[in-house]
Amino acid sequence: MEKMSETNQKSKKFKYGANSLVSVIAVIAIIVFIELISFSNAKQFDLTKNKKYTLSNQTVKVLNQLKSKVKAYAFLTQSNTLKLEYQERLNLYKTQNSNFEFEFIDLNKKPLIAEKYNVAFNGETVFEYEGKQQHIRDITEEAITNALVKLTNNKQKTIYFTTGHGEYNLDGKDANGLSAFKKYIGNEGYQTKPIQLFSVPNLPEDMKALVVAGPEKDFFVREINYIKKFMANGGPVFFLLRHDKSERIHEMLLTLGINTGKNLVVDKLSKMLGGDYFTPIIGAFGKHAITENFDVSLQFGMSRTVTKTKTPPSETDVTELCFTSNNAWAETDLKRLKEKNEAAIDENDIKGPVSLAVAATIKSPAKLFNIEEKNAEKDLNSRVIVIGNPDFISNAMLGVAGNLNFSLNIINWILEDEQLISINRVTEGKPETIVLSSTDALFVMAISLFLIPLLSIVLGIKIYITRKNMS
Amino acid sequence: MNNFVTLFKKEFFLFFTSPVAYAIITIFMLMAGFFFYNIFAYYSVVSQQIAMQGIVSGSGGINVTEGILIPFHMNISVVVLLLIPLITMRSFSEEKKNGTFELLMTYPIKDYEVVLGKFFAAFAFYGVLITLTLIYPLIVSVYASIELPVLISSLLGLLLMGAAFIAVGILISSLTENQIIAGGLTFGVCLIFWLLGWMETEASPEIGTVLKHLSLIEHFQNFSKGTINTKDIVYYFDFIILMLFLTLRNLDSNKWRG
């Protein structure tokens, strides 16, 4: 009888236990289900004054046009302080369109993946879309959205590099080669091709920009005419000139209000910093879209000055971009320098800071070159960059200081892609400063550190004593 | 419902009859005051640098909401993690130890009324703590204007996160009669739920997302910066409901386990 009641009790306990377990599992299942729904249908309300955590309308528009998957690989080390902010921003993109996916990859832990994607920079992101890639080194909404715009744009722009005059080799892997530059341009979503201007019957139709990278020999007149024709049709040209070459290019640039000096820049500061007298350091920049927010120095190779002429034509808008320090000068006595390897500043030299690069926008270049072009009446503008040395984009120097970012900014600017989309928002208003006087500081300290805790102690003791007395 | 109100009142006022409550308030306000003063003084130093040298590196556009309020509430969330076990550890454990638990169970009160009464009493006490911290934004507002919506969002986050911690505390307190064990375990479990998100980077992306979603602090971070996300609210409610449901199941099991 006793045994039966024990068995009964056991079976009752088992029944209750099983019931309890089932109800717990059921509730957990319901909660998981609710979580899944709420996670995939989350709505966010941004209560900040400047709507800091809301995507701009431009970004939303770009995201809504994404028809297939975009994957962003953000290469950041674990300790990168920007990770959280970046993650939140990418999450907003993902929430807006599920076709946008992202993944954080620790550069230190997975160097092989970084190598696979040609990533060397902590904070670089690679976007992949329909087999195309786009790299960015900034975490702003503007940078991300512009990368998406470039990716979704079907037409890939082609940049041609002149050959046949002893230029730096686009595919060269040696110190003077441009293979690294080519790779980074590719990362920006552009295609690169070589061109021998003297042997082509016509300029290629897909040529969106022309780069003249350090020719040793001068260009033929026919080639100069091709360049003028290209510019007359609104084509941008990026000149990187050696310090004592390219006379015909020099003359053509003079007509645009750009003077490439016949000199060699000597920089004592560079020597002091462990460089060479002939590798000037650039620490000051002119005001221009290319150098906007640029706060890293540059290091050039053997350079000539590139300046705005005293009376540039009214059609041109020339900005001097980069300047050396006061310790540098442009040595004009190249003969003595070559023969005796001596340089000293004298009255014929140009005292520092000297300009080593210019950016120019040419309005109606056809009119300026006095050539007739079918598109001349369209009033096209051409963008021109002239830099007094080709070394800074070479494999040996591209990674030095801010050379890479500067050269990519140039490429984006000449192709008018420097800001496909400008997201203007008041993210940083006037700083709200609180400068405490010593009395104020004392007041705040007295209240927060002493007064309030003391009040609760006094109140506690009083109530405790009162209650003790009562009992 | 009347039972719930009566129990709630009893539990809530019981807090204030014990010196422990005042010790908790004192420690809380002392720590909050310490964090606030440090953040405020640092902000003032940065402000002085800006006033003297123009914008200093990395300080462009500083504002009191991001420079004082958000870091202050993040620090408060750590203090809350430390103090909530002290609030909840006595709720069931004390009754069990004093032998009043069985008595309570024999009253014509439903289990859920008991659980809710204890939960809301602890939550109300926690609410008092959080209300007391309003003095600090008030001090800031003497010198600069604070973004009120962000403050409200951040306070809402603190309340929801605290409620989740309290729910854990109530559950654990119902499991043991030893207050020290209840307090220690509550702290441990809350800490685990706090740190889950840290393992995100070590895990695969899918598991990492789940771990991050389970982390209690991740959801609070959204509130603290001024964004209210429906998934954060739902998560906290789900978490609280699950913990309270498990507490109910545990109370129920006491009856049939004998």
PDB file of C-alpha atoms in Angstrom, chain A residues 9-197:
ATOM      1  CA  GLN A   9       3.625  10.355  -5.834  1.00  0.00           C
ATOM      2  CA  LYS A  10       6.581   9.745  -8.113  1.00  0.00           C
ATOM      3  CA  SER A  11       4.344   9.586 -11.153  1.00  0.00           C
ATOM      4  CA  LYS A  12       2.593  12.780 -10.025  1.00  0.00           C
ATOM      5  CA  LYS A  13       5.932  14.526  -9.626  1.00  0.00           C
ATOM      6  CA  PHE A  14       7.005  13.303 -13.030  1.00  0.00           C
ATOM      7  CA  LYS A  15       3.759  14.572 -14.538  1.00  0.00           C
ATOM      8  CA  TYR A  16       4.123  17.991 -12.934  1.00  0.00           C
ATOM      9  CA  GLY A  17       7.791  18.117 -13.852  1.00  0.00           C
ATOM     10  CA  ALA A  18       7.065  17.204 -17.464  1.00  0.00           C
ATOM     11  CA  ASN A  19       4.270  19.770 -17.600  1.00  0.00           C
ATOM     12  CA  SER A  20       6.563  22.396 -16.220  1.00  0.00           C
ATOM     13  CA  LEU A  21       9.327  21.515 -18.670  1.00  0.00           C
ATOM     14  CA  VAL A  22       6.969  21.606 -21.641  1.00  0.00           C
ATOM     15  CA  SER A  23       5.596  24.997 -20.607  1.00  0.00           C
ATOM     16  CA  VAL A  24       9.143  26.377 -20.210  1.00  0.00           C
ATOM     17  CA  ILE A  25      10.142  25.059 -23.643  1.00  0.00           C
ATOM     18  CA  ALA A  26       6.947  26.475 -25.154  1.00  0.00           C
ATOM     19  CA  VAL A  27       7.554  29.929 -23.644  1.00  0.00           C
ATOM     20  CA  ILE A  28      11.194  29.913 -24.793  1.00  0.00           C
ATOM     21  CA  ALA A  29      10.058  28.913 -28.297  1.00  0.00           C
ATOM     22  CA  ILE A  30       7.501  31.745 -28.369  1.00  0.00           C
ATOM     23  CA  ILE A  31      10.123  34.221 -27.170  1.00  0.00           C
ATOM     24  CA  VAL A  32      12.650  33.064 -29.778  1.00  0.00           C
ATOM     25  CA  PHE A  33       9.960  33.448 -32.428  1.00  0.00           C
ATOM     26  CA  ILE A  34       9.084  36.973 -31.263  1.00  0.00           C
ATOM     27  CA  GLU A  35      12.787  37.857 -31.178  1.00  0.00           C
ATOM     28  CA  LEU A  36      13.286  36.630 -34.729  1.00  0.00           C
ATOM     29  CA  ILE A  37      10.388  38.722 -35.961  1.00  0.00           C
ATOM     30  CA  SER A  38      11.409  41.813 -34.012  1.00  0.00           C
ATOM     31  CA  PHE A  39      15.056  41.457 -35.126  1.00  0.00           C
ATOM     32  CA  SER A  40      14.191  41.321 -38.801  1.00  0.00           C
ATOM     33  CA  ASN A  41      11.514  44.017 -38.637  1.00  0.00           C
ATOM     34  CA  ALA A  42      13.256  46.461 -36.345  1.00  0.00           C
ATOM     35  CA  LYS A  43      12.334  50.123 -36.583  1.00  0.00           C
ATOM     36  CA  GLN A  44      14.635  52.746 -35.217  1.00  0.00           C
ATOM     37  CA  PHE A  45      13.737  56.221 -33.992  1.00  0.00           C
ATOM     38  CA  ASP A  46      16.558  58.711 -33.925  1.00  0.00           C
ATOM     39  CA  LEU A  47      15.972  61.251 -31.169  1.00  0.00           C
ATOM     40  CA  THR A  48      19.241  63.145 -31.641  1.00  0.00           C
ATOM     41  CA  LYS A  49      19.043  66.799 -32.636  1.00  0.00           C
ATOM     42  CA  ASN A  50      21.046  66.382 -35.858  1.00  0.00           C
ATOM     43  CA  LYS A  51      19.592  62.981 -36.755  1.00  0.00           C
ATOM     44  CA  LYS A  52      23.067  61.572 -36.376  1.00  0.00           C
ATOM     45  CA  TYR A  53      21.962  57.959 -36.592  1.00  0.00           C
ATOM     46  CA  THR A  54      19.703  58.264 -39.613  1.00  0.00           C
ATOM     47  CA  LEU A  55      20.831  57.761 -43.204  1.00  0.00           C
ATOM     48  CA  SER A  56      20.507  60.715 -45.535  1.00  0.00           C
ATOM     49  CA  ASN A  57      17.875  60.678 -48.273  1.00  0.00           C
ATOM     50  CA  GLN A  58      20.605  60.347 -50.917  1.00  0.00           C
ATOM     51  CA  THR A  59      21.931  57.189 -49.266  1.00  0.00           C
ATOM     52  CA  VAL A  60      18.455  55.702 -48.914  1.00  0.00           C
ATOM     53  CA  LYS A  61      17.886  56.338 -52.620  1.00  0.00           C
ATOM     54  CA  VAL A  62      21.151  54.629 -53.580  1.00  0.00           C
ATOM     55  CA  LEU A  63      20.393  51.675 -51.289  1.00  0.00           C
ATOM     56  CA  ASN A  64      16.907  51.247 -52.682  1.00  0.00           C
ATOM     57  CA  GLN A  65      18.421  50.795 -56.119  1.00  0.00           C
ATOM     58  CA  LEU A  66      20.548  47.838 -55.035  1.00  0.00           C
ATOM     59  CA  LYS A  67      19.118  44.844 -56.829  1.00  0.00           C
ATOM     60  CA  SER A  68      21.706  42.244 -55.891  1.00  0.00           C
ATOM     61  CA  LYS A  69      23.968  41.574 -52.928  1.00  0.00           C
ATOM     62  CA  VAL A  70      26.701  44.005 -51.951  1.00  0.00           C
ATOM     63  CA  LYS A  71      29.190  42.636 -49.475  1.00  0.00           C
ATOM     64  CA  ALA A  72      31.387  44.982 -47.489  1.00  0.00           C
ATOM     65  CA  TYR A  73      34.552  43.583 -45.912  1.00  0.00           C
ATOM     66  CA  ALA A  74      35.746  46.023 -43.284  1.00  0.00           C
ATOM     67  CA  PHE A  75      39.387  45.378 -42.435  1.00  0.00           C
ATOM     68  CA  LEU A  76      39.930  46.744 -38.957  1.00  0.00           C
ATOM     69  CA  THR A  77      42.074  45.527 -36.126  1.00  0.00           C
ATOM     70  CA  GLN A  78      40.261  44.603 -32.948  1.00  0.00           C
ATOM     71  CA  SER A  79      41.680  47.640 -31.155  1.00  0.00           C
ATOM     72  CA  ASN A  80      40.564  50.152 -33.776  1.00  0.00           C
ATOM     73  CA  THR A  81      38.591  52.745 -31.841  1.00  0.00           C
ATOM     74  CA  LEU A  82      36.385  53.533 -34.832  1.00  0.00           C
ATOM     75  CA  LYS A  83      34.996  50.008 -35.056  1.00  0.00           C
ATOM     76  CA  LEU A  84      31.878  50.576 -32.985  1.00  0.00           C
ATOM     77  CA  GLU A  85      30.914  53.750 -34.814  1.00  0.00           C
ATOM     78  CA  TYR A  86      31.546  52.065 -38.170  1.00  0.00           C
ATOM     79  CA  GLN A  87      29.569  48.983 -37.214  1.00  0.00           C
ATOM     80  CA  GLU A  88      26.596  51.115 -36.250  1.00  0.00           C
ATOM     81  CA  ARG A  89      26.758  52.952 -39.561  1.00  0.00           C
ATOM     82  CA  LEU A  90      27.001  49.768 -41.619  1.00  0.00           C
ATOM     83  CA  ASN A  91      24.098  48.358 -39.627  1.00  0.00           C
ATOM     84  CA  LEU A  92      21.959  51.276 -40.793  1.00  0.00           C
ATOM     85  CA  TYR A  93      22.792  50.364 -44.404  1.00  0.00           C
ATOM     86  CA  LYS A  94      21.921  46.726 -43.750  1.00  0.00           C
ATOM     87  CA  THR A  95      18.649  47.657 -42.085  1.00  0.00           C
ATOM     88  CA  GLN A  96      17.700  49.827 -45.054  1.00  0.00           C
ATOM     89  CA  ASN A  97      18.396  47.113 -47.620  1.00  0.00           C
ATOM     90  CA  SER A  98      19.036  43.482 -46.775  1.00  0.00           C
ATOM     91  CA  ASN A  99      21.066  43.189 -49.995  1.00  0.00           C
ATOM     92  CA  PHE A 100      23.755  45.108 -48.168  1.00  0.00           C
ATOM     93  CA  GLU A 101      25.877  42.809 -46.038  1.00  0.00           C
ATOM     94  CA  PHE A 102      29.025  43.436 -44.097  1.00  0.00           C
ATOM     95  CA  GLU A 103      31.695  41.594 -42.215  1.00  0.00           C
ATOM     96  CA  PHE A 104      34.502  42.796 -40.001  1.00  0.00           C
ATOM     97  CA  ILE A 105      37.852  41.160 -40.575  1.00  0.00           C
ATOM     98  CA  ASP A 106      40.742  41.600 -38.183  1.00  0.00           C
ATOM     99  CA  LEU A 107      43.772  42.535 -40.267  1.00  0.00           C
ATOM    100  CA  ASN A 108      46.185  41.023 -37.760  1.00  0.00           C
ATOM    101  CA  LYS A 109      44.359  37.745 -37.399  1.00  0.00           C
ATOM    102  CA  LYS A 110      43.525  37.121 -41.038  1.00  0.00           C
ATOM    103  CA  PRO A 111      46.352  38.637 -43.083  1.00  0.00           C
ATOM    104  CA  LEU A 112      45.802  36.193 -45.945  1.00  0.00           C
ATOM    105  CA  ILE A 113      42.275  37.451 -46.561  1.00  0.00           C
ATOM    106  CA  ALA A 114      43.615  41.005 -46.441  1.00  0.00           C
ATOM    107  CA  GLU A 115      46.216  40.057 -49.020  1.00  0.00           C
ATOM    108  CA  LYS A 116      43.572  38.447 -51.212  1.00  0.00           C
ATOM    109  CA  TYR A 117      41.642  41.716 -51.293  1.00  0.00           C
ATOM    110  CA  ASN A 118      44.777  43.884 -51.709  1.00  0.00           C
ATOM    111  CA  VAL A 119      44.215  45.510 -48.352  1.00  0.00           C
ATOM    112  CA  ALA A 120      47.079  46.984 -46.389  1.00  0.00           C
ATOM    113  CA  PHE A 121      45.402  49.755 -44.477  1.00  0.00           C
ATOM    114  CA  ASN A 122      43.806  49.403 -41.030  1.00  0.00           C
ATOM    115  CA  GLY A 123      40.332  50.803 -41.614  1.00  0.00           C
ATOM    116  CA  GLU A 124      40.065  49.933 -45.305  1.00  0.00           C
ATOM    117  CA  THR A 125      36.803  48.500 -46.595  1.00  0.00           C
ATOM    118  CA  VAL A 126      36.291  46.470 -49.754  1.00  0.00           C
ATOM    119  CA  PHE A 127      32.850  46.483 -51.335  1.00  0.00           C
ATOM    120  CA  GLU A 128      32.011  43.653 -53.697  1.00  0.00           C
ATOM    121  CA  TYR A 129      29.151  43.889 -56.153  1.00  0.00           C
ATOM    122  CA  GLU A 130      28.557  41.745 -59.227  1.00  0.00           C
ATOM    123  CA  GLY A 131      32.239  40.835 -59.466  1.00  0.00           C
ATOM    124  CA  LYS A 132      33.397  44.447 -59.132  1.00  0.00           C
ATOM    125  CA  GLN A 133      35.338  45.818 -56.202  1.00  0.00           C
ATOM    126  CA  GLN A 134      35.608  49.206 -54.619  1.00  0.00           C
ATOM    127  CA  HIS A 135      37.941  50.192 -51.795  1.00  0.00           C
ATOM    128  CA  ILE A 136      37.483  53.012 -49.304  1.00  0.00           C
ATOM    129  CA  ARG A 137      39.683  54.185 -46.464  1.00  0.00           C
ATOM    130  CA  ASP A 138      37.131  56.338 -44.717  1.00  0.00           C
ATOM    131  CA  ILE A 139      34.180  55.343 -42.558  1.00  0.00           C
ATOM    132  CA  THR A 140      31.907  58.270 -43.310  1.00  0.00           C
ATOM    133  CA  GLU A 141      28.455  57.863 -44.823  1.00  0.00           C
ATOM    134  CA  GLU A 142      29.640  59.919 -47.761  1.00  0.00           C
ATOM    135  CA  ALA A 143      32.530  57.544 -48.504  1.00  0.00           C
ATOM    136  CA  ILE A 144      30.356  54.430 -48.212  1.00  0.00           C
ATOM    137  CA  THR A 145      27.556  55.791 -50.372  1.00  0.00           C
ATOM    138  CA  ASN A 146      29.965  57.061 -53.019  1.00  0.00           C
ATOM    139  CA  ALA A 147      31.557  53.618 -53.152  1.00  0.00           C
ATOM    140  CA  LEU A 148      28.102  52.123 -53.732  1.00  0.00           C
ATOM    141  CA  VAL A 149      27.380  54.657 -56.459  1.00  0.00           C
ATOM    142  CA  LYS A 150      30.638  53.796 -58.223  1.00  0.00           C
ATOM    143  CA  LEU A 151      29.924  50.069 -57.903  1.00  0.00           C
ATOM    144  CA  THR A 152      26.418  50.256 -59.229  1.00  0.00           C
ATOM    145  CA  ASN A 153      27.461  52.517 -62.069  1.00  0.00           C
ATOM    146  CA  ASN A 154      27.692  50.218 -65.058  1.00  0.00           C
ATOM    147  CA  LYS A 155      30.257  52.198 -66.979  1.00  0.00           C
ATOM    148  CA  GLN A 156      33.791  51.614 -65.779  1.00  0.00           C
ATOM    149  CA  LYS A 157      36.023  54.561 -66.543  1.00  0.00           C
ATOM    150  CA  THR A 158      39.316  53.922 -68.327  1.00  0.00           C
ATOM    151  CA  ILE A 159      42.471  55.871 -67.643  1.00  0.00           C
ATOM    152  CA  TYR A 160      45.168  55.764 -70.312  1.00  0.00           C
ATOM    153  CA  PHE A 161      48.885  56.042 -69.523  1.00  0.00           C
ATOM    154  CA  THR A 162      51.146  57.318 -72.291  1.00  0.00           C
ATOM    155  CA  THR A 163      54.092  55.122 -73.313  1.00  0.00           C
ATOM    156  CA  GLY A 164      56.970  55.365 -75.745  1.00  0.00           C
ATOM    157  CA  HIS A 165      58.880  58.249 -74.162  1.00  0.00           C
ATOM    158  CA  GLY A 166      60.587  56.433 -71.318  1.00  0.00           C
ATOM    159  CA  GLU A 167      57.624  56.901 -68.985  1.00  0.00           C
ATOM    160  CA  TYR A 168      57.352  54.972 -65.747  1.00  0.00           C
ATOM    161  CA  ASN A 169      56.046  51.527 -66.612  1.00  0.00           C
ATOM    162  CA  LEU A 170      52.400  50.951 -65.662  1.00  0.00           C
ATOM    163  CA  ASP A 171      53.026  47.252 -65.052  1.00  0.00           C
ATOM    164  CA  GLY A 172      56.582  47.646 -63.746  1.00  0.00           C
ATOM    165  CA  LYS A 173      57.166  45.924 -60.443  1.00  0.00           C
ATOM    166  CA  ASP A 174      60.553  47.542 -59.829  1.00  0.00           C
ATOM    167  CA  ALA A 175      61.106  50.646 -57.695  1.00  0.00           C
ATOM    168  CA  ASN A 176      60.276  52.960 -60.604  1.00  0.00           C
ATOM    169  CA  GLY A 177      57.315  50.908 -61.769  1.00  0.00           C
ATOM    170  CA  LEU A 178      53.683  51.876 -61.301  1.00  0.00           C
ATOM    171  CA  SER A 179      52.191  48.456 -60.587  1.00  0.00           C
ATOM    172  CA  ALA A 180      51.152  49.459 -57.053  1.00  0.00           C
ATOM    173  CA  PHE A 181      49.525  52.656 -58.324  1.00  0.00           C
ATOM    174  CA  LYS A 182      47.736  50.635 -61.000  1.00  0.00           C
ATOM    175  CA  LYS A 183      46.456  48.258 -58.322  1.00  0.00           C
ATOM    176  CA  TYR A 184      45.092  51.077 -56.168  1.00  0.00           C
ATOM    177  CA  ILE A 185      43.449  52.775 -59.142  1.00  0.00           C
ATOM    178  CA  GLY A 186      41.829  49.426 -59.880  1.00  0.00           C
ATOM    179  CA  ASN A 187      40.611  49.333 -56.275  1.00  0.00           C
ATOM    180  CA  GLU A 188      38.915  52.663 -56.903  1.00  0.00           C
ATOM    181  CA  GLY A 189      36.961  51.003 -59.684  1.00  0.00           C
ATOM    182  CA  TYR A 190      38.894  52.364 -62.672  1.00  0.00           C
ATOM    183  CA  GLN A 191      40.496  50.523 -65.541  1.00  0.00           C
ATOM    184  CA  THR A 192      43.998  51.384 -66.761  1.00  0.00           C
ATOM    185  CA  LYS A 193      45.479  50.943 -70.241  1.00  0.00           C
ATOM    186  CA  PRO A 194      48.720  52.023 -71.938  1.00  0.00           C
ATOM    187  CA  ILE A 195      48.647  54.163 -75.105  1.00  0.00           C
ATOM    188  CA  GLN A 196      51.265  55.167 -77.659  1.00  0.00           C
ATOM    189  CA  LEU A 197      49.940  58.478 -78.815  1.00  0.00           C
TER     190      LEU A 197
END
